[in-house]
mmCIF file of C-alpha atoms in Angstrom:
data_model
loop_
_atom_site.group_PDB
_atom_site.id
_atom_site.type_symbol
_atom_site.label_atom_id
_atom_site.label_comp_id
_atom_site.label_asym_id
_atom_site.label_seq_id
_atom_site.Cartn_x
_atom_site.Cartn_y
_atom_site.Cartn_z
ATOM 1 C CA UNK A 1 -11.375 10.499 10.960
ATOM 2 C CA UNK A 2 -10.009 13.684 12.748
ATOM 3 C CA UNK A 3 -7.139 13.570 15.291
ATOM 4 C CA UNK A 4 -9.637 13.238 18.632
ATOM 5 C CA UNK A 5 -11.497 10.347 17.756
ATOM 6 C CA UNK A 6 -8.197 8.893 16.924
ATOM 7 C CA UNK A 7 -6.357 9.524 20.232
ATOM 8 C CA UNK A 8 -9.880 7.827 21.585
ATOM 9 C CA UNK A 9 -9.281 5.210 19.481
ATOM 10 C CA UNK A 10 -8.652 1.424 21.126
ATOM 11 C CA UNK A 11 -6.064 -0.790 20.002
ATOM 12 C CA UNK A 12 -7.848 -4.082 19.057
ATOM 13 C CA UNK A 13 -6.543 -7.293 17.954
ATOM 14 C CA UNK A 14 -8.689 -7.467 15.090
ATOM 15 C CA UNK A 15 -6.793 -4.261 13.199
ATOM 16 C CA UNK A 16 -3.040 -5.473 12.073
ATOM 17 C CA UNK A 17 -1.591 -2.339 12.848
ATOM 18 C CA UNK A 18 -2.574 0.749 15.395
ATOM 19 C CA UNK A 19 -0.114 3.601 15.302
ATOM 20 C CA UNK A 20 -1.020 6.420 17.479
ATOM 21 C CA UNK A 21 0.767 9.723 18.442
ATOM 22 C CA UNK A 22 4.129 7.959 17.767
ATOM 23 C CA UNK A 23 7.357 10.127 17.980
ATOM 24 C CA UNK A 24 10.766 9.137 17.372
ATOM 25 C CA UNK A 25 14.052 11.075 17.481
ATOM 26 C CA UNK A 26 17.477 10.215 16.260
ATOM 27 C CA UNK A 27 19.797 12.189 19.129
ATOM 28 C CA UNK A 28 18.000 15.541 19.125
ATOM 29 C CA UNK A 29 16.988 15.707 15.477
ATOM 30 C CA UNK A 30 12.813 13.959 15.045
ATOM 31 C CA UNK A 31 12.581 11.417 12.551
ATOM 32 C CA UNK A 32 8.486 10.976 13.240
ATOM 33 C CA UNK A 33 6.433 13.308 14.803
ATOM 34 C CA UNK A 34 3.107 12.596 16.360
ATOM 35 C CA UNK A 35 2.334 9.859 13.233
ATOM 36 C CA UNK A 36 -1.475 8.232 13.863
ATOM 37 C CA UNK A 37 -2.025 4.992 11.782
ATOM 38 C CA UNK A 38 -4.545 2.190 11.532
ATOM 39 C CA UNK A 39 -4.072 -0.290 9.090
ATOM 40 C CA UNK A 40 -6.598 -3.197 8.712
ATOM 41 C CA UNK A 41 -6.418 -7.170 8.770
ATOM 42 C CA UNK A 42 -5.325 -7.676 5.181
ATOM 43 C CA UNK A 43 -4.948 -4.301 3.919
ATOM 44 C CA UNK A 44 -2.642 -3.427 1.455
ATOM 45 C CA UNK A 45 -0.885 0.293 2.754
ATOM 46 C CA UNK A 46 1.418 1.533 0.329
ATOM 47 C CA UNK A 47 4.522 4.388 1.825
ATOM 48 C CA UNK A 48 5.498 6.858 0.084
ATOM 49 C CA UNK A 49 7.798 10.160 0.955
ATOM 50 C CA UNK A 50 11.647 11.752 0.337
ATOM 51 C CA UNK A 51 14.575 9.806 1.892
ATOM 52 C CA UNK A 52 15.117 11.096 5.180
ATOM 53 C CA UNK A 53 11.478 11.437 5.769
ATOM 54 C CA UNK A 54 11.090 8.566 8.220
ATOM 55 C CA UNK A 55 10.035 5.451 6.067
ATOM 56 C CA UNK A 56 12.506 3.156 7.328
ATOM 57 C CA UNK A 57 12.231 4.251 11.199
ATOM 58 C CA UNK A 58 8.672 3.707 10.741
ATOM 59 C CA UNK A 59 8.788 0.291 9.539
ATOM 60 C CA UNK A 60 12.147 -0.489 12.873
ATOM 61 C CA UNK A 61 9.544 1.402 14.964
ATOM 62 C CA UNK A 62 6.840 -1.370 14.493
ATOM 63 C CA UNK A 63 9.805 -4.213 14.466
ATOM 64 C CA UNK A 64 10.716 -2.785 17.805
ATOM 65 C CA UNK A 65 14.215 -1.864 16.727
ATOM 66 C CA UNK A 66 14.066 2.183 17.347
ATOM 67 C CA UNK A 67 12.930 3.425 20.488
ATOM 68 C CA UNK A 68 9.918 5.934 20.536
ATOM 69 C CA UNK A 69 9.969 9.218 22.615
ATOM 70 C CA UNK A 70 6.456 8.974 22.865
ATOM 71 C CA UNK A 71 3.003 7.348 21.291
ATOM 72 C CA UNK A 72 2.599 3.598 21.588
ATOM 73 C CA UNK A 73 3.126 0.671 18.508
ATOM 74 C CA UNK A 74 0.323 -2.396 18.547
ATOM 75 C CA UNK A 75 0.080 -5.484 16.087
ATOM 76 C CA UNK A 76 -2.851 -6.978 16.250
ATOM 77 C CA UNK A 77 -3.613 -5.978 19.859
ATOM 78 C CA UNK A 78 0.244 -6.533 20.925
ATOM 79 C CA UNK A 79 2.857 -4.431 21.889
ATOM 80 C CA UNK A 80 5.949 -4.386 19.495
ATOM 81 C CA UNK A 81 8.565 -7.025 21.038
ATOM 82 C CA UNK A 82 5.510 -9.322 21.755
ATOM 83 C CA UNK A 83 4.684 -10.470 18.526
ATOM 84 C CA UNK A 84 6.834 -13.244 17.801
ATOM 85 C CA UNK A 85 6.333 -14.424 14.471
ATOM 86 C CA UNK A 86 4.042 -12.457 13.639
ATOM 87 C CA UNK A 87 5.807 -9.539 11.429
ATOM 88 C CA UNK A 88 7.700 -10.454 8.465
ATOM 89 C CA UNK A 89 10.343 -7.872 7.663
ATOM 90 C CA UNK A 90 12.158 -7.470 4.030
ATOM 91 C CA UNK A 91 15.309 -4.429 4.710
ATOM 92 C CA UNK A 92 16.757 -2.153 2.117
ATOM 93 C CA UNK A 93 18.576 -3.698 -0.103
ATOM 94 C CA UNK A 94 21.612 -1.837 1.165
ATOM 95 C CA UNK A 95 21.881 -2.910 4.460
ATOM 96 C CA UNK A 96 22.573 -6.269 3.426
ATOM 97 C CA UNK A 97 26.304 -7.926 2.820
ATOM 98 C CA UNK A 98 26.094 -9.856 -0.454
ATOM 99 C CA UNK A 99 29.584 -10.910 -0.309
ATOM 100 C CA UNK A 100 28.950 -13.569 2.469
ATOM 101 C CA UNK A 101 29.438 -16.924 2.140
ATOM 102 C CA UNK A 102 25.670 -18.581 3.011
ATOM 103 C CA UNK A 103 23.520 -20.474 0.361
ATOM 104 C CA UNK A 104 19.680 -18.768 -0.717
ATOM 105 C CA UNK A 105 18.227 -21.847 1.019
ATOM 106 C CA UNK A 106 20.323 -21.284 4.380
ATOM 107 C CA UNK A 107 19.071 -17.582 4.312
ATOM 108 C CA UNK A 108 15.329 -18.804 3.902
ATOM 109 C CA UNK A 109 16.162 -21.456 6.838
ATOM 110 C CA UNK A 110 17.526 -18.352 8.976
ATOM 111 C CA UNK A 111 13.948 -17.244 8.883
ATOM 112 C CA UNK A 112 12.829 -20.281 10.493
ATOM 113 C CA UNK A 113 15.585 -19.956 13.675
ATOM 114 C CA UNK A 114 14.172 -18.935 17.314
ATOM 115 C CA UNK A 115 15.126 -16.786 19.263
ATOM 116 C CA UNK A 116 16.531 -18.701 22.362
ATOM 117 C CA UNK A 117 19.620 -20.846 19.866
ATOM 118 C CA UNK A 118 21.096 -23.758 21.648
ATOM 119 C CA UNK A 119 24.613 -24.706 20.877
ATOM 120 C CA UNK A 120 25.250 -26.907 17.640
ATOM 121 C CA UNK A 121 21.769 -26.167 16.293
ATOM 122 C CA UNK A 122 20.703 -28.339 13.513
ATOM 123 C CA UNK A 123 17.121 -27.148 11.299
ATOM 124 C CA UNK A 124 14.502 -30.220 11.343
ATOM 125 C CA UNK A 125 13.461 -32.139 8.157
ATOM 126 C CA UNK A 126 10.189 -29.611 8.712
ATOM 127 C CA UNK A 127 12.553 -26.413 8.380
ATOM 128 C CA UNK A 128 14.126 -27.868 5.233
ATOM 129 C CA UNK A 129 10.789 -29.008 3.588
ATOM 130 C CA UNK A 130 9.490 -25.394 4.555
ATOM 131 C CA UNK A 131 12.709 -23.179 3.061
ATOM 132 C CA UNK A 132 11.905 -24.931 -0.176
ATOM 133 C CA UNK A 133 8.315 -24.703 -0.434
ATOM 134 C CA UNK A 134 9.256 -21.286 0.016
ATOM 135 C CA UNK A 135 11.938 -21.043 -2.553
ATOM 136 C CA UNK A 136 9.637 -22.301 -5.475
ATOM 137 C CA UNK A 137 6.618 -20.067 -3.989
ATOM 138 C CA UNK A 138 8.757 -16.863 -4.723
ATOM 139 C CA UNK A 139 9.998 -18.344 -8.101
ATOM 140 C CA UNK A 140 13.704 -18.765 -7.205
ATOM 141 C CA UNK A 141 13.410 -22.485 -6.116
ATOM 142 C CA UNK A 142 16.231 -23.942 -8.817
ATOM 143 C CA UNK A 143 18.499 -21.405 -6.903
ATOM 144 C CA UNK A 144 18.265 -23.320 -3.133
ATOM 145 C CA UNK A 145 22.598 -24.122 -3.552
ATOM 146 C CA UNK A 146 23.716 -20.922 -5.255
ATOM 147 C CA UNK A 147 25.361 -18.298 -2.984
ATOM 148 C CA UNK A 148 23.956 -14.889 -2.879
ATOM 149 C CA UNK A 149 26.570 -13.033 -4.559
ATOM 150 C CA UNK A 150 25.678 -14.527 -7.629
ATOM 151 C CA UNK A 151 22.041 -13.530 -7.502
ATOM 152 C CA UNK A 152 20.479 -10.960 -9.296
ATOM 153 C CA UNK A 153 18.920 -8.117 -7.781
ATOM 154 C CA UNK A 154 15.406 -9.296 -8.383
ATOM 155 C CA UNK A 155 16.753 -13.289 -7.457
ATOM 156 C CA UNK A 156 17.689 -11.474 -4.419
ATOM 157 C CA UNK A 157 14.967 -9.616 -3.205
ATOM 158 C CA UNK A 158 13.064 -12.717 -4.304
ATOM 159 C CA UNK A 159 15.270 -14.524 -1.713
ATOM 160 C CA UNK A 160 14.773 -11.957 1.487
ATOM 161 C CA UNK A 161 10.910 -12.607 0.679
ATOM 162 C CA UNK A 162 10.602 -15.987 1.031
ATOM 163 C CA UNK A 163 13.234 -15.565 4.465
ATOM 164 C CA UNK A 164 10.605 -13.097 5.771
ATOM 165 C CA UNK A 165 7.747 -15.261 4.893
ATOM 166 C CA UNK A 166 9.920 -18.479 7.083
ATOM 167 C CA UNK A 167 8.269 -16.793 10.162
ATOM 168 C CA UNK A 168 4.327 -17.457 8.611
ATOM 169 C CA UNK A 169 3.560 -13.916 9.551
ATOM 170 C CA UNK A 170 0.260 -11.883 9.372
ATOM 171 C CA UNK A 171 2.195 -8.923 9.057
ATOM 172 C CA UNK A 172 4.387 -8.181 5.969
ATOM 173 C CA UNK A 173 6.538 -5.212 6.031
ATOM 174 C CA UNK A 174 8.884 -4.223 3.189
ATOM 175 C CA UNK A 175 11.576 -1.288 2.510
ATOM 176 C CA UNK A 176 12.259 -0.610 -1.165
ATOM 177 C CA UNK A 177 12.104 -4.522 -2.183
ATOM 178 C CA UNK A 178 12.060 -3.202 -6.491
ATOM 179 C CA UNK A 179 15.255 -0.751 -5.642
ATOM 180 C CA UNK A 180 17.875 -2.141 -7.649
ATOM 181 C CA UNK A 181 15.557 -4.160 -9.644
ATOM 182 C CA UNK A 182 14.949 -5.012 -13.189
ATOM 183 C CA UNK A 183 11.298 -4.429 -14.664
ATOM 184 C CA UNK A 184 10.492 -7.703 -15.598
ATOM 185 C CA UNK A 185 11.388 -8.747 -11.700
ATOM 186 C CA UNK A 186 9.667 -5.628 -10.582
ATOM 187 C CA UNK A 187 6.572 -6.955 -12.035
ATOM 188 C CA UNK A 188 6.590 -10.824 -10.669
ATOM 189 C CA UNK A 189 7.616 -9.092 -6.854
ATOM 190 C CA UNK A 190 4.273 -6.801 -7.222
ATOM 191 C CA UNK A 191 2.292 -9.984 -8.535
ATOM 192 C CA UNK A 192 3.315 -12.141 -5.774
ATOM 193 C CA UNK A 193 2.459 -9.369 -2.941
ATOM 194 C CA UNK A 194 -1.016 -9.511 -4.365
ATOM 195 C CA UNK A 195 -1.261 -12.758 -4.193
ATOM 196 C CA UNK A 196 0.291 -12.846 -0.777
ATOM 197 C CA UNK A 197 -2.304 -10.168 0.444
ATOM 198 C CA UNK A 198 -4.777 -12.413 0.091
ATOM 199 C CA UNK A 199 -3.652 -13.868 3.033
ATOM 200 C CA UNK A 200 -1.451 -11.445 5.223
ATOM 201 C CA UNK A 201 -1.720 -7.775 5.869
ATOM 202 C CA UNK A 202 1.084 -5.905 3.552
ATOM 203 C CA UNK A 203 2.620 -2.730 3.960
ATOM 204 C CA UNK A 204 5.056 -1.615 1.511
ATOM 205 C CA UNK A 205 7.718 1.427 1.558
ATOM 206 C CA UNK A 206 8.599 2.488 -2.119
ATOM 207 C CA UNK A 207 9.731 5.354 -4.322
ATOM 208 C CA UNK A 208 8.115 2.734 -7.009
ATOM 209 C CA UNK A 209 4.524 5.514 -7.429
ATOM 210 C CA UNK A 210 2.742 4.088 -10.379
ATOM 211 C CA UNK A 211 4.211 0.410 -10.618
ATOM 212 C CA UNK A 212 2.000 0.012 -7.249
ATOM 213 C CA UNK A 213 -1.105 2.860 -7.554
ATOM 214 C CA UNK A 214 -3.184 0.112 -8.803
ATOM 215 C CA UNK A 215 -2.328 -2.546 -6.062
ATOM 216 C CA UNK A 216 -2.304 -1.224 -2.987
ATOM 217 C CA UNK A 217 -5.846 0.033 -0.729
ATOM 218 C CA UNK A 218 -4.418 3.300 0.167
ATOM 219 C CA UNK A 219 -1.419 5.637 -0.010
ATOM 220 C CA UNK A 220 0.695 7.378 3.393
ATOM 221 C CA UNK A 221 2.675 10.124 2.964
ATOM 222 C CA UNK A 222 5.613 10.196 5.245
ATOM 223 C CA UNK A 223 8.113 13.359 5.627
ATOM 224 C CA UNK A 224 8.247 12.753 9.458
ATOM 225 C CA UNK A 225 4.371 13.621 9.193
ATOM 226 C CA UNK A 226 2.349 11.350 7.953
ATOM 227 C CA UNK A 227 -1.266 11.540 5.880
ATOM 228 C CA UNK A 228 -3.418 8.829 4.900
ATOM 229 C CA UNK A 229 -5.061 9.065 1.786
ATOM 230 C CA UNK A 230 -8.199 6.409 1.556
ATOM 231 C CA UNK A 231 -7.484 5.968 -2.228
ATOM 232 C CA UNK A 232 -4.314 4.894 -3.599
ATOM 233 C CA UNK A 233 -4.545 8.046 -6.244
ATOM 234 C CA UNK A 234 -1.303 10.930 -7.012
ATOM 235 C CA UNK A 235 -1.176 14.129 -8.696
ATOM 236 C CA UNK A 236 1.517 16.334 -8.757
ATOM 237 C CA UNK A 237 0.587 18.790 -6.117
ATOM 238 C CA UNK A 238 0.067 16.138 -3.831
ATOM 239 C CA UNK A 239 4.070 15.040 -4.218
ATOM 240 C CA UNK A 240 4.840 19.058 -4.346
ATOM 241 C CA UNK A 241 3.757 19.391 -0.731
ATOM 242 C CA UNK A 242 5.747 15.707 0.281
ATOM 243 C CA UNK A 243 8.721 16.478 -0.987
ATOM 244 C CA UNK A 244 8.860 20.022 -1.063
ATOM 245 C CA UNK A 245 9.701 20.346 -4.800
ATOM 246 C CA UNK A 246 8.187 19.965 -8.260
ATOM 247 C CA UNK A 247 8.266 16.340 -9.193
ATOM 248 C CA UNK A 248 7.323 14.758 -12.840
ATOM 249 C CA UNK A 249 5.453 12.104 -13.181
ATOM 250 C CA UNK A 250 5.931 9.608 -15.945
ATOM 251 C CA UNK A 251 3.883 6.199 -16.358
ATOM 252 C CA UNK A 252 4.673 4.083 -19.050
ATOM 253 C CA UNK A 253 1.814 2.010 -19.821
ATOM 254 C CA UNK A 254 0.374 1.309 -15.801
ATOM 255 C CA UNK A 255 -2.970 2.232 -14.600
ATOM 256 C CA UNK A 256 -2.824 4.711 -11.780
ATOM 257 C CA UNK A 257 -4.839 6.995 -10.380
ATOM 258 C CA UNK A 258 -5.095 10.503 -9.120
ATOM 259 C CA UNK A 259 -4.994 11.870 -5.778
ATOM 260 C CA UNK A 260 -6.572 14.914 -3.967
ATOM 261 C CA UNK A 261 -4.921 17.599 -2.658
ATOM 262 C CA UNK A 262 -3.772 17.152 1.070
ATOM 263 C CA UNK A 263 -7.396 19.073 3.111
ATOM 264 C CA UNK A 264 -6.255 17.796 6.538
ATOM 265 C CA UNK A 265 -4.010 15.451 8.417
ATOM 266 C CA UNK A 266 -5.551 12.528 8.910
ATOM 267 C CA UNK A 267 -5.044 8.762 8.748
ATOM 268 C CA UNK A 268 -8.229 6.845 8.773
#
């Protein structure tokens, strides 16, 4: 699809996610420029691109948590900051403080909180029974009473899934969730988003290439420009032009796929 039928293009609330001519700038410096994205009701998008090339203000720009210069952000027909539980969100790793004293099950039950908290709020038996339905769905239900600092990176990106699943959202965004994470937990966290996208829309921001080329529907490229690529395929010259250097590319033992070379900017 070429840029003017885009800009033509309708928001709808039958597509989970309509991006168009969004622009974002951190003081004076852009972090997105002019990005156009579509992203259907139970697609699976996989992100790709350097670090500083926007992935995370993408993903705060649909959350409603970075302000755009210009362009407009819709879920499912709705603007972002009107779509209650809709979105579930999974952060970086990083931004998180594992040294705080709070149980896995009382960060799954955070999930479940509204926004408009009355004093002395107590969860219901409902938000309980939920937290731990959602604790054995993501494998980690034996863990409900341990505190997070003793989890293990894959325990807790396990954890932060199940808190962003509290919300029952359509929409499943997540930033890095294998960084910091052993293979064999690697592998159960890419199982259980294909099993999850049978359900929910998923889009997923990872320097992980060939763990997830045979997963996901298609492939972005984000270095504050973004192309859509309708097959989830790489080659090397395709990663050349994203991150402006050679790059190797090692798979041990996964099925991936190749990608053309970059004709046009497009992203549907």
């Amino acid at each position: 699809m070429n840029r003017r039928s885009q800009k033509n293009k309708v928001c709808d609330a039958q597509e989970a996610l309509c991006v168009e001519n969004l622009t974002v700038y951190y003081d004076r410096m852009p972090a997105l420029e002019n990005v156009y994205l579509h992203v259907q009701d139970r697609q699976y998008l996989g992100i790709i691109g350097p670090n500083g090339g926007g992935k995370t203000t993408l993903l705060k720009a649909i959350l409603n948590l970075v302000p755009a210069a210009s362009g407009t952000v819709c879920v499912y027909g709705m603007k972002p900051g009107e779509t209650g539980g809709m979105i579930g969100y999974v952060p970086q790793y990083t931004e998180l403080d594992r040294a705080f004293p709070i149980t896995v099950r009382e960060v799954v039950l955070t999930g479940r909180m509204k926004r408009a908290i009355t004093p002395f709020y107590r969860f219901t038996p409902a938000d309980n029974e939920a937290a731990e339905a959602l604790l054995e769905r993501v494998g980690i239900g034996g863990l409900a009473q341990r505190q997070i600092a003793s989890l293990s990176g894959g325990e807790f990106q396990k954890m932060l899934i199940a808190r962003a699943l509290a919300v029952a959202p359509r929409l499943l965004l997540l930033d890095e969730p294998t960084a910091s994470v052993d293979p064999s937990s690697c592998e159960q966290i890419y199982s259980l988003l294909a099993e999850l996208n049978e359900k929910m829309t998923v889009i997923l921001v990872t320097h992980d290439l060939f763990a997830i080329s045979s997963q996901v529907h298609k492939i972005a490229c984000l270095n504050r420009k973004l192309i859509l690529h309708d097959e989830a395929e790489l080659d090397d010259n395709t990663l050349h032009t994203l991150y402006g250097c050679p790059v190797d590319l090692i798979a041990h033992g996964v099925p991936h796929r190749v990608l053309r070379e970059h004709e046009r900017e497009h992203s549907s």
